[in-house]
């Protein structure tokens, strides 16, 4: 808070003329958390651009640049410092991490409270600093973080616990809640409630259920009503840029929508080229990310320096490139103010004489939202020159690529939409002899083609774009473009989020079995040695096993006298074992204590604890005498574990593992007379790296 | 064809003045199949109403009624006869059947070619006969039928086979294709491509995959482009009512969309009451269906008689009730013709003097589409009286309930939308002192509340309504209404399609395990005696087992000398056994022939045949000598069957069975020294009926 406050002070030292800018910011800062999630953080973007008096030619241009670049660097550095020193997990989009979490990759720092705070303020800083980054990814992450905090039952430390939150004390409901949070994030970012539901289902969630659909729908319906109420409240302009555009951010409903076969062909070509650009974008982002990760690994200070360098580069582009733009006389019959001075708007005067505007400055020295609105605007065929569009497209494409991966929260949607929209508008201007569709419509289709080419979503993008633009009649065109671009791009590489997940080493499991799995059977990849317990086990053995291994699941094997022959009774979880031991219901003899054991515990003692909150084996205080006693594991054992026979194809085991959302899968022997469990398959055993490792150890499998 | 042709002749004998009516019909009949799917069949609905000269008062009213009722009865009887005598499976909506098929209930007559033909022509007849039925359900069924025919690789009999269709020779891809067909049906019926995708995913499909989303999206994108092209082509009016409304069937985009808290409350109440009406509708439909099924079971002629009775009742209502309507002077400032004579439109004159219209006649004596358009129309606050709306609502609600279940193809969407829209408009008129939302908007919200209350869909209804009306700004209101109505209705009963499936005895498996399953373990419900084969089995035994049982899957057990002890080798399918036997690769000795066996067969011999097309055991010609020989089952056995231990909870076994889409699940013993397979679980074993049966046999399970 203070940091941002200081920022305001510095800038208002004589540069800021427009008092409303300051008050907007104050309003923003005073807003409660929930409101902030809904607010468009980009409203304070490019402070220097909007209110910096370059337009009035009162000051030297160098001084103006210094103010612009200076304020950008300060905001960027604050954001980077937050990310680098407090919560490194908050850097980047956050969508790949949420997607991996919902797939079952449980890395708790991804959704920790510190990540949440840094994500919110870092994102505000990053977007305000004029970076070519979006707020959509961070909003999805923010929504997921809030959901995760709620799902952990609040915080006992701060006396923030609610009884009803105990319903989320299991994996599935917590995962559902986080899916709803992600849906709410998209719904607020794009003001697209249905789009939010579809995004959550198509991109984020790994398991779809009818109940989940209903829950996300409920969430985004609430978001829609809250959003609507806030917009209604802010209609007077008291919330800065937030109320702008109402529920439809980029209204295109007035655009023409009849089209000929030539138009269709042009749109198809646009989609194909857009798909190529999109997959190239993915390729470049991947390369840049790998390079940056080498730099970022050197230390937090290197992260901050990298951010500052990119910030300076961005400022140079934003301020330097508009000098290449030509001055154009304002169109005579315009409802809007032209040129716009002292506020955000379409026509920036920059270095031009009164009554003229610089089209390139209108794109660069503007909030990202307004730049998109400019590009989408219809019935303004001559607003932009070819050259300006080309310069803007090239600059944004390159800046977008080099910005993702620096240590600030950075969404991918806005850079891709910006680059796509300028590409589309340029394409539309170039093919005007063939197709007379509106350039604004072409800009939208260009954005669709880039989004399809990078993110590879279909239905959700379609609905998000529909809800962004309110032009239902061009739905067939958008669908066509998405089809073309996704098909083309799928030929080259994977979607950008999948790439990032892979690069980050998150073991995401696809819904289908990978081809290499067909050459293995379950027992091939099981890695030993197996640690198992008897039904009634010595306390010392349990403690030893919990200490020396990091396994979370152990098989429990009944042996005589509890059964006729050794047989698999079930599996037991580490957290349940620790809880059971903490109850100290031990016996001197090797006997079953049965349900008596459970009387010691309440119903929710064995519920899933919040991330990193559960009891640990180190917390236990077991005496040497107790170590020699016995504990009955039967009451806490899951007696119906899913099993596969050792000769089961790994591919089929993977499908079972993935579809049922398992964490442990027991492998049992095919022939009698052997131990009843051969091993336990975990997520790790299905990864290509593990299988490759096995193949190197036992090359014979290669020829299976 | 001829039957319809005759119908035309009778009616044109002196009653029809308007030649265009006849030519529309001819155009309709001559259209190719694909076009028909996209066409709105209701364009020839209520022939009597549109062109019957009651409006010009030239004839006696009794004569007019006779013509109306007569033509309705003829069309209804044709439709009923088709359904009753040729394809009984074509009656009703078809959505429950498609939903059950996609869940794994493989009843081949549901998607047979005869069903397809009857569905198309029966639906045209039914809608034209003025029944309160929709064309949406039948279109979904039609789409699924066409997909199923394609998925079976065409027809060898008619030399209509394509090579690439062999890719659908497996269950999953065929199911995907049928899902795409269902999506295409909704996309064409509502001209809502995205709605079609969501309908297919939310309501029709039981297994969602990313690839499936992509495929349905592709399908509906093609539908959208084709639809758009046809509408463009028909813009001149040469295709009758087809081109009307363009891609947006009921354009509401002009309606006001600011609303206050009072409006929100009114809408919430509307949703709650709508949900109650919706669940009452389900309850009544269920009761009526049970009554009708008793009548329908008596024979085909009873089915036809029932249809004729309902048709007469519908005609009486349509013609009799408008007499209760008052004559109103046409609004002066109207772009439209008023009253409309000789064509479909908003203002019907009926018995009124020139310059006046009868509001009730405008609703009853109109196509369903136009009646909905009338109810949705905005800025026409005073077009309808309270009393008229009330009469129409009551009549349509009752007619809708009693019409579903008679032997004609009948969709549920249109009756529910009609009843809901009139309810909503009535509600809006009643609360005008509290809320000043447009009555047309209230009509839409009423329709949403009824749809939510009967069908219980959320996202797909939202998007379908959005695509129907093109009013994005009231999306929050629609979401709110759907939430309220679904929540309320879920408290009373299940969705209408689930009810119908249950009534028809289709063993649909829910994605979650039912609570009663927790009280059983897998071995409780396995019903014997188990029929299993040895790895190398005597041909006679195989033939015998195939003849005396109807099982489709058999376990294969390896015994010494092929293994050390009896062990489960895998499962084998009936169709594969028959195919293997037809190859006659038998040996005199009990030896494995291994992969040699498979050399006899081509790659696609074991692919899934079309419905009812595969080889049957009766087709085999095995000599007595061959009966004593041995056949090696190893090459055709699935060596990685999914198994559960006998003590596995039935609930967990059900989840495994359902999530992986299995047909057979082997139950293996827990302790060694017993036969390696105890039994096989099939879909049937999880049904409540079967479990109840088990409970009656062994009451001890009740206390588990």
mmCIF file of C-alpha atoms in Angstrom, chain A residues 380-692:
data_model
loop_
_atom_site.group_PDB
_atom_site.id
_atom_site.type_symbol
_atom_site.label_atom_id
_atom_site.label_comp_id
_atom_site.label_asym_id
_atom_site.label_seq_id
_atom_site.Cartn_x
_atom_site.Cartn_y
_atom_site.Cartn_z
ATOM 1 C CA UNK A 380 -13.333 3.707 -38.790
ATOM 2 C CA UNK A 381 -11.652 2.299 -41.879
ATOM 3 C CA UNK A 382 -9.105 5.062 -42.186
ATOM 4 C CA UNK A 383 -8.159 5.572 -38.575
ATOM 5 C CA UNK A 384 -4.906 3.604 -38.861
ATOM 6 C CA UNK A 385 -2.228 3.491 -41.534
ATOM 7 C CA UNK A 386 -0.806 0.199 -42.800
ATOM 8 C CA UNK A 387 2.589 1.176 -41.532
ATOM 9 C CA UNK A 388 1.310 2.016 -38.047
ATOM 10 C CA UNK A 389 -0.492 -1.296 -37.759
ATOM 11 C CA UNK A 390 2.565 -3.141 -38.969
ATOM 12 C CA UNK A 391 4.866 -1.364 -36.511
ATOM 13 C CA UNK A 392 2.445 -1.922 -33.645
ATOM 14 C CA UNK A 393 1.946 -5.581 -34.523
ATOM 15 C CA UNK A 394 5.674 -6.283 -34.713
ATOM 16 C CA UNK A 395 6.451 -4.403 -31.522
ATOM 17 C CA UNK A 396 3.651 -6.005 -29.503
ATOM 18 C CA UNK A 397 4.413 -9.481 -30.813
ATOM 19 C CA UNK A 398 8.054 -9.200 -29.787
ATOM 20 C CA UNK A 399 7.350 -7.410 -26.502
ATOM 21 C CA UNK A 400 4.716 -10.015 -25.639
ATOM 22 C CA UNK A 401 7.201 -12.810 -26.204
ATOM 23 C CA UNK A 402 9.985 -11.262 -24.190
ATOM 24 C CA UNK A 403 7.762 -10.076 -21.346
ATOM 25 C CA UNK A 404 6.293 -13.445 -20.419
ATOM 26 C CA UNK A 405 8.671 -15.165 -18.062
ATOM 27 C CA UNK A 406 9.970 -12.144 -16.190
ATOM 28 C CA UNK A 407 9.224 -12.118 -12.479
ATOM 29 C CA UNK A 408 5.895 -10.320 -12.510
ATOM 30 C CA UNK A 409 2.356 -11.691 -12.638
ATOM 31 C CA UNK A 410 1.617 -11.609 -16.338
ATOM 32 C CA UNK A 411 -1.392 -12.849 -18.271
ATOM 33 C CA UNK A 412 -1.099 -14.055 -21.837
ATOM 34 C CA UNK A 413 -4.564 -13.175 -23.086
ATOM 35 C CA UNK A 414 -4.098 -9.436 -23.539
ATOM 36 C CA UNK A 415 -0.746 -9.592 -25.412
ATOM 37 C CA UNK A 416 -2.156 -12.254 -27.712
ATOM 38 C CA UNK A 417 -5.390 -10.331 -28.286
ATOM 39 C CA UNK A 418 -3.435 -7.111 -28.944
ATOM 40 C CA UNK A 419 -1.069 -8.758 -31.409
ATOM 41 C CA UNK A 420 -3.925 -10.682 -33.016
ATOM 42 C CA UNK A 421 -6.155 -7.643 -33.326
ATOM 43 C CA UNK A 422 -3.448 -5.557 -34.984
ATOM 44 C CA UNK A 423 -2.596 -8.470 -37.270
ATOM 45 C CA UNK A 424 -6.272 -8.885 -38.150
ATOM 46 C CA UNK A 425 -6.814 -5.225 -38.809
ATOM 47 C CA UNK A 426 -3.690 -5.097 -40.939
ATOM 48 C CA UNK A 427 -4.848 -8.177 -42.845
ATOM 49 C CA UNK A 428 -8.292 -6.644 -43.280
ATOM 50 C CA UNK A 429 -6.812 -3.421 -44.615
ATOM 51 C CA UNK A 430 -4.590 -5.350 -47.030
ATOM 52 C CA UNK A 431 -7.392 -7.484 -48.493
ATOM 53 C CA UNK A 432 -9.885 -4.679 -48.755
ATOM 54 C CA UNK A 433 -10.025 -5.151 -52.506
ATOM 55 C CA UNK A 434 -11.243 -8.738 -52.019
ATOM 56 C CA UNK A 435 -13.354 -8.533 -48.895
ATOM 57 C CA UNK A 436 -15.291 -5.540 -47.654
ATOM 58 C CA UNK A 437 -15.814 -6.759 -44.112
ATOM 59 C CA UNK A 438 -15.275 -4.081 -41.524
ATOM 60 C CA UNK A 439 -11.616 -3.786 -40.361
ATOM 61 C CA UNK A 440 -12.871 -3.858 -36.779
ATOM 62 C CA UNK A 441 -14.413 -7.255 -37.483
ATOM 63 C CA UNK A 442 -11.145 -8.393 -39.030
ATOM 64 C CA UNK A 443 -9.358 -7.249 -35.900
ATOM 65 C CA UNK A 444 -11.676 -9.412 -33.815
ATOM 66 C CA UNK A 445 -11.148 -12.395 -36.105
ATOM 67 C CA UNK A 446 -7.401 -11.816 -35.990
ATOM 68 C CA UNK A 447 -7.519 -11.867 -32.202
ATOM 69 C CA UNK A 448 -9.547 -15.085 -32.367
ATOM 70 C CA UNK A 449 -7.014 -16.681 -34.689
ATOM 71 C CA UNK A 450 -4.103 -15.800 -32.388
ATOM 72 C CA UNK A 451 -5.940 -17.013 -29.317
ATOM 73 C CA UNK A 452 -6.833 -20.253 -31.087
ATOM 74 C CA UNK A 453 -3.252 -20.626 -32.257
ATOM 75 C CA UNK A 454 -1.682 -20.152 -28.838
ATOM 76 C CA UNK A 455 -4.197 -21.451 -26.294
ATOM 77 C CA UNK A 456 -5.987 -24.046 -28.453
ATOM 78 C CA UNK A 457 -9.325 -23.590 -26.751
ATOM 79 C CA UNK A 458 -12.471 -23.616 -28.862
ATOM 80 C CA UNK A 459 -15.874 -23.296 -27.260
ATOM 81 C CA UNK A 460 -14.723 -21.187 -24.365
ATOM 82 C CA UNK A 461 -12.842 -18.742 -26.596
ATOM 83 C CA UNK A 462 -15.873 -18.533 -28.828
ATOM 84 C CA UNK A 463 -18.148 -17.643 -25.944
ATOM 85 C CA UNK A 464 -15.632 -15.300 -24.324
ATOM 86 C CA UNK A 465 -15.237 -13.395 -27.596
ATOM 87 C CA UNK A 466 -19.003 -13.350 -27.989
ATOM 88 C CA UNK A 467 -19.458 -11.938 -24.514
ATOM 89 C CA UNK A 468 -16.660 -9.438 -25.089
ATOM 90 C CA UNK A 469 -18.102 -8.064 -28.284
ATOM 91 C CA UNK A 470 -21.844 -8.744 -28.222
ATOM 92 C CA UNK A 471 -21.927 -9.610 -31.894
ATOM 93 C CA UNK A 472 -23.711 -12.901 -32.200
ATOM 94 C CA UNK A 473 -24.085 -12.726 -35.950
ATOM 95 C CA UNK A 474 -20.417 -13.257 -36.646
ATOM 96 C CA UNK A 475 -20.322 -16.356 -34.513
ATOM 97 C CA UNK A 476 -19.973 -18.608 -37.593
ATOM 98 C CA UNK A 477 -16.942 -16.586 -38.702
ATOM 99 C CA UNK A 478 -15.311 -16.805 -35.276
ATOM 100 C CA UNK A 479 -15.915 -20.547 -35.207
ATOM 101 C CA UNK A 480 -14.385 -20.916 -38.656
ATOM 102 C CA UNK A 481 -11.311 -18.927 -37.672
ATOM 103 C CA UNK A 482 -10.841 -20.892 -34.449
ATOM 104 C CA UNK A 483 -11.168 -24.176 -36.317
ATOM 105 C CA UNK A 484 -8.604 -23.139 -38.898
ATOM 106 C CA UNK A 485 -6.073 -21.672 -36.496
ATOM 107 C CA UNK A 486 -6.291 -24.482 -33.950
ATOM 108 C CA UNK A 487 -5.965 -27.149 -36.622
ATOM 109 C CA UNK A 488 -2.940 -25.476 -38.176
ATOM 110 C CA UNK A 489 -1.257 -24.742 -34.861
ATOM 111 C CA UNK A 490 -1.844 -28.253 -33.519
ATOM 112 C CA UNK A 491 0.301 -29.442 -36.401
ATOM 113 C CA UNK A 492 3.306 -27.616 -34.996
ATOM 114 C CA UNK A 493 3.287 -27.784 -31.213
ATOM 115 C CA UNK A 494 1.169 -27.978 -28.076
ATOM 116 C CA UNK A 495 -0.867 -25.250 -26.433
ATOM 117 C CA UNK A 496 1.045 -22.594 -24.550
ATOM 118 C CA UNK A 497 -0.201 -23.653 -21.124
ATOM 119 C CA UNK A 498 0.763 -27.264 -21.739
ATOM 120 C CA UNK A 499 4.210 -26.123 -22.842
ATOM 121 C CA UNK A 500 4.691 -24.009 -19.742
ATOM 122 C CA UNK A 501 3.559 -26.874 -17.511
ATOM 123 C CA UNK A 502 6.024 -29.181 -19.160
ATOM 124 C CA UNK A 503 8.820 -26.636 -18.859
ATOM 125 C CA UNK A 504 8.071 -26.156 -15.175
ATOM 126 C CA UNK A 505 8.248 -29.905 -14.682
ATOM 127 C CA UNK A 506 4.679 -30.235 -13.416
ATOM 128 C CA UNK A 507 3.717 -33.913 -13.934
ATOM 129 C CA UNK A 508 0.406 -33.273 -15.683
ATOM 130 C CA UNK A 509 -1.454 -36.444 -16.631
ATOM 131 C CA UNK A 510 -3.328 -36.363 -19.904
ATOM 132 C CA UNK A 511 -6.733 -38.016 -20.068
ATOM 133 C CA UNK A 512 -5.509 -40.493 -22.643
ATOM 134 C CA UNK A 513 -2.684 -42.979 -22.270
ATOM 135 C CA UNK A 514 0.520 -42.045 -24.062
ATOM 136 C CA UNK A 515 1.611 -44.386 -26.867
ATOM 137 C CA UNK A 516 4.828 -45.462 -25.110
ATOM 138 C CA UNK A 517 2.773 -46.951 -22.284
ATOM 139 C CA UNK A 518 1.507 -49.709 -24.539
ATOM 140 C CA UNK A 519 4.927 -51.329 -24.483
ATOM 141 C CA UNK A 520 5.013 -51.814 -20.727
ATOM 142 C CA UNK A 521 3.079 -53.669 -18.097
ATOM 143 C CA UNK A 522 2.395 -52.395 -14.612
ATOM 144 C CA UNK A 523 5.121 -54.403 -12.901
ATOM 145 C CA UNK A 524 7.775 -52.979 -15.264
ATOM 146 C CA UNK A 525 7.600 -49.481 -13.854
ATOM 147 C CA UNK A 526 6.872 -50.210 -10.198
ATOM 148 C CA UNK A 527 9.916 -49.030 -8.315
ATOM 149 C CA UNK A 528 10.867 -50.611 -5.058
ATOM 150 C CA UNK A 529 11.514 -51.330 -2.331
ATOM 151 C CA UNK A 530 7.930 -51.615 -1.189
ATOM 152 C CA UNK A 531 7.188 -50.551 2.388
ATOM 153 C CA UNK A 532 4.111 -52.277 3.773
ATOM 154 C CA UNK A 533 2.508 -52.751 7.171
ATOM 155 C CA UNK A 534 0.782 -55.624 8.882
ATOM 156 C CA UNK A 535 -2.811 -55.197 9.976
ATOM 157 C CA UNK A 536 -1.593 -54.850 13.549
ATOM 158 C CA UNK A 537 1.823 -53.304 13.376
ATOM 159 C CA UNK A 538 4.546 -52.421 15.851
ATOM 160 C CA UNK A 539 4.548 -48.668 16.517
ATOM 161 C CA UNK A 540 8.283 -48.492 16.015
ATOM 162 C CA UNK A 541 7.982 -49.946 12.514
ATOM 163 C CA UNK A 542 5.372 -47.403 11.550
ATOM 164 C CA UNK A 543 7.439 -44.500 12.851
ATOM 165 C CA UNK A 544 10.510 -45.848 11.093
ATOM 166 C CA UNK A 545 8.702 -46.228 7.782
ATOM 167 C CA UNK A 546 7.168 -42.756 8.034
ATOM 168 C CA UNK A 547 10.556 -41.252 8.803
ATOM 169 C CA UNK A 548 12.729 -42.902 6.189
ATOM 170 C CA UNK A 549 10.287 -42.695 3.277
ATOM 171 C CA UNK A 550 8.294 -39.880 1.817
ATOM 172 C CA UNK A 551 5.498 -42.137 0.627
ATOM 173 C CA UNK A 552 1.982 -40.980 1.284
ATOM 174 C CA UNK A 553 0.265 -44.351 0.897
ATOM 175 C CA UNK A 554 1.207 -47.757 2.290
ATOM 176 C CA UNK A 555 -0.374 -51.144 1.684
ATOM 177 C CA UNK A 556 -1.652 -52.996 4.748
ATOM 178 C CA UNK A 557 -1.248 -56.763 4.615
ATOM 179 C CA UNK A 558 -3.109 -59.126 6.892
ATOM 180 C CA UNK A 559 -1.091 -62.131 7.978
ATOM 181 C CA UNK A 560 -1.912 -65.132 10.121
ATOM 182 C CA UNK A 561 -3.482 -65.194 12.708
ATOM 183 C CA UNK A 562 -5.703 -62.470 11.247
ATOM 184 C CA UNK A 563 -6.164 -64.321 7.979
ATOM 185 C CA UNK A 564 -5.413 -67.745 6.597
ATOM 186 C CA UNK A 565 -2.678 -66.543 4.306
ATOM 187 C CA UNK A 566 -1.035 -63.156 3.704
ATOM 188 C CA UNK A 567 -3.591 -61.011 1.884
ATOM 189 C CA UNK A 568 -3.940 -57.382 0.947
ATOM 190 C CA UNK A 569 -6.268 -55.715 3.404
ATOM 191 C CA UNK A 570 -6.086 -52.212 1.969
ATOM 192 C CA UNK A 571 -4.065 -49.029 1.835
ATOM 193 C CA UNK A 572 -3.443 -46.481 4.531
ATOM 194 C CA UNK A 573 -2.488 -42.817 4.177
ATOM 195 C CA UNK A 574 0.443 -41.145 5.893
ATOM 196 C CA UNK A 575 -1.717 -38.380 7.371
ATOM 197 C CA UNK A 576 -4.133 -40.915 8.849
ATOM 198 C CA UNK A 577 -1.277 -42.920 10.330
ATOM 199 C CA UNK A 578 0.168 -39.859 12.027
ATOM 200 C CA UNK A 579 -3.250 -38.935 13.407
ATOM 201 C CA UNK A 580 -3.771 -42.480 14.676
ATOM 202 C CA UNK A 581 -0.373 -42.547 16.380
ATOM 203 C CA UNK A 582 -1.079 -39.224 18.041
ATOM 204 C CA UNK A 583 -4.073 -40.903 19.718
ATOM 205 C CA UNK A 584 -1.729 -43.423 21.386
ATOM 206 C CA UNK A 585 -4.256 -46.249 21.435
ATOM 207 C CA UNK A 586 -1.526 -48.869 21.679
ATOM 208 C CA UNK A 587 -1.615 -52.405 22.998
ATOM 209 C CA UNK A 588 1.089 -54.610 24.424
ATOM 210 C CA UNK A 589 -0.181 -57.657 22.559
ATOM 211 C CA UNK A 590 -0.673 -58.173 18.863
ATOM 212 C CA UNK A 591 -4.503 -57.930 18.965
ATOM 213 C CA UNK A 592 -7.152 -56.011 17.029
ATOM 214 C CA UNK A 593 -8.755 -53.198 18.934
ATOM 215 C CA UNK A 594 -11.291 -52.607 16.182
ATOM 216 C CA UNK A 595 -13.735 -49.761 16.247
ATOM 217 C CA UNK A 596 -12.767 -48.939 19.828
ATOM 218 C CA UNK A 597 -9.814 -47.083 18.364
ATOM 219 C CA UNK A 598 -12.005 -44.693 16.485
ATOM 220 C CA UNK A 599 -13.936 -43.639 19.570
ATOM 221 C CA UNK A 600 -10.925 -41.579 20.529
ATOM 222 C CA UNK A 601 -11.270 -39.471 17.429
ATOM 223 C CA UNK A 602 -13.879 -37.033 16.186
ATOM 224 C CA UNK A 603 -15.422 -37.349 12.773
ATOM 225 C CA UNK A 604 -13.262 -34.641 11.284
ATOM 226 C CA UNK A 605 -9.922 -35.596 12.757
ATOM 227 C CA UNK A 606 -9.175 -37.643 9.680
ATOM 228 C CA UNK A 607 -10.458 -35.033 7.267
ATOM 229 C CA UNK A 608 -7.921 -33.513 4.944
ATOM 230 C CA UNK A 609 -6.083 -30.680 6.625
ATOM 231 C CA UNK A 610 -5.231 -27.429 4.923
ATOM 232 C CA UNK A 611 -2.072 -27.270 2.838
ATOM 233 C CA UNK A 612 0.923 -27.746 5.076
ATOM 234 C CA UNK A 613 -1.233 -27.678 8.190
ATOM 235 C CA UNK A 614 -1.635 -31.353 9.077
ATOM 236 C CA UNK A 615 0.214 -33.171 11.834
ATOM 237 C CA UNK A 616 3.685 -34.366 10.883
ATOM 238 C CA UNK A 617 5.585 -37.392 12.061
ATOM 239 C CA UNK A 618 8.152 -35.097 13.699
ATOM 240 C CA UNK A 619 5.386 -33.630 15.859
ATOM 241 C CA UNK A 620 4.722 -37.013 17.461
ATOM 242 C CA UNK A 621 6.069 -37.687 20.907
ATOM 243 C CA UNK A 622 6.418 -41.455 21.225
ATOM 244 C CA UNK A 623 8.353 -42.967 24.116
ATOM 245 C CA UNK A 624 10.774 -45.818 23.695
ATOM 246 C CA UNK A 625 8.366 -48.104 25.556
ATOM 247 C CA UNK A 626 5.512 -47.223 23.221
ATOM 248 C CA UNK A 627 7.739 -47.983 20.269
ATOM 249 C CA UNK A 628 7.621 -51.648 21.202
ATOM 250 C CA UNK A 629 3.825 -51.718 21.461
ATOM 251 C CA UNK A 630 1.307 -52.535 18.730
ATOM 252 C CA UNK A 631 -1.259 -50.417 16.962
ATOM 253 C CA UNK A 632 -4.271 -51.689 15.017
ATOM 254 C CA UNK A 633 -4.320 -50.169 11.539
ATOM 255 C CA UNK A 634 -7.563 -51.826 10.390
ATOM 256 C CA UNK A 635 -9.915 -49.011 11.416
ATOM 257 C CA UNK A 636 -8.130 -46.400 9.352
ATOM 258 C CA UNK A 637 -7.356 -48.568 6.349
ATOM 259 C CA UNK A 638 -9.188 -48.082 3.074
ATOM 260 C CA UNK A 639 -10.325 -51.663 2.613
ATOM 261 C CA UNK A 640 -11.374 -51.239 -1.022
ATOM 262 C CA UNK A 641 -8.284 -49.995 -2.812
ATOM 263 C CA UNK A 642 -8.221 -50.123 -6.584
ATOM 264 C CA UNK A 643 -5.786 -52.767 -7.791
ATOM 265 C CA UNK A 644 -4.313 -53.933 -11.065
ATOM 266 C CA UNK A 645 -2.662 -57.223 -11.855
ATOM 267 C CA UNK A 646 1.079 -57.060 -12.559
ATOM 268 C CA UNK A 647 0.557 -58.044 -16.183
ATOM 269 C CA UNK A 648 -1.897 -55.222 -16.808
ATOM 270 C CA UNK A 649 -0.849 -52.989 -19.677
ATOM 271 C CA UNK A 650 0.592 -49.755 -18.353
ATOM 272 C CA UNK A 651 -1.665 -47.836 -20.714
ATOM 273 C CA UNK A 652 -4.767 -49.346 -19.164
ATOM 274 C CA UNK A 653 -3.415 -48.803 -15.667
ATOM 275 C CA UNK A 654 -2.791 -45.162 -16.585
ATOM 276 C CA UNK A 655 -6.362 -44.745 -17.787
ATOM 277 C CA UNK A 656 -7.641 -46.225 -14.534
ATOM 278 C CA UNK A 657 -5.323 -44.023 -12.505
ATOM 279 C CA UNK A 658 -6.231 -40.875 -14.381
ATOM 280 C CA UNK A 659 -9.951 -41.335 -14.846
ATOM 281 C CA UNK A 660 -10.604 -42.170 -11.224
ATOM 282 C CA UNK A 661 -8.232 -39.486 -9.995
ATOM 283 C CA UNK A 662 -6.152 -41.860 -7.896
ATOM 284 C CA UNK A 663 -2.953 -41.167 -6.007
ATOM 285 C CA UNK A 664 -1.993 -44.769 -5.292
ATOM 286 C CA UNK A 665 -2.710 -47.879 -7.289
ATOM 287 C CA UNK A 666 -1.755 -51.262 -5.844
ATOM 288 C CA UNK A 667 -0.144 -53.773 -8.184
ATOM 289 C CA UNK A 668 -0.997 -57.337 -7.189
ATOM 290 C CA UNK A 669 0.672 -60.534 -8.387
ATOM 291 C CA UNK A 670 -0.950 -62.743 -10.957
ATOM 292 C CA UNK A 671 0.164 -66.078 -9.542
ATOM 293 C CA UNK A 672 -0.507 -67.188 -5.990
ATOM 294 C CA UNK A 673 2.217 -67.928 -3.472
ATOM 295 C CA UNK A 674 3.878 -64.530 -3.658
ATOM 296 C CA UNK A 675 3.508 -61.469 -1.438
ATOM 297 C CA UNK A 676 0.017 -60.069 -1.972
ATOM 298 C CA UNK A 677 1.284 -56.682 -3.218
ATOM 299 C CA UNK A 678 4.142 -56.154 -5.627
ATOM 300 C CA UNK A 679 4.190 -52.410 -5.429
ATOM 301 C CA UNK A 680 2.294 -49.173 -5.582
ATOM 302 C CA UNK A 681 1.987 -47.052 -8.703
ATOM 303 C CA UNK A 682 1.984 -43.299 -8.204
ATOM 304 C CA UNK A 683 1.701 -40.389 -10.617
ATOM 305 C CA UNK A 684 5.457 -40.291 -10.882
ATOM 306 C CA UNK A 685 5.615 -43.844 -12.274
ATOM 307 C CA UNK A 686 3.614 -42.886 -15.347
ATOM 308 C CA UNK A 687 5.772 -39.939 -16.387
ATOM 309 C CA UNK A 688 7.850 -40.318 -19.545
ATOM 310 C CA UNK A 689 10.979 -39.443 -17.529
ATOM 311 C CA UNK A 690 10.459 -42.366 -15.173
ATOM 312 C CA UNK A 691 9.664 -44.754 -17.984
ATOM 313 C CA UNK A 692 12.719 -43.565 -19.865
#
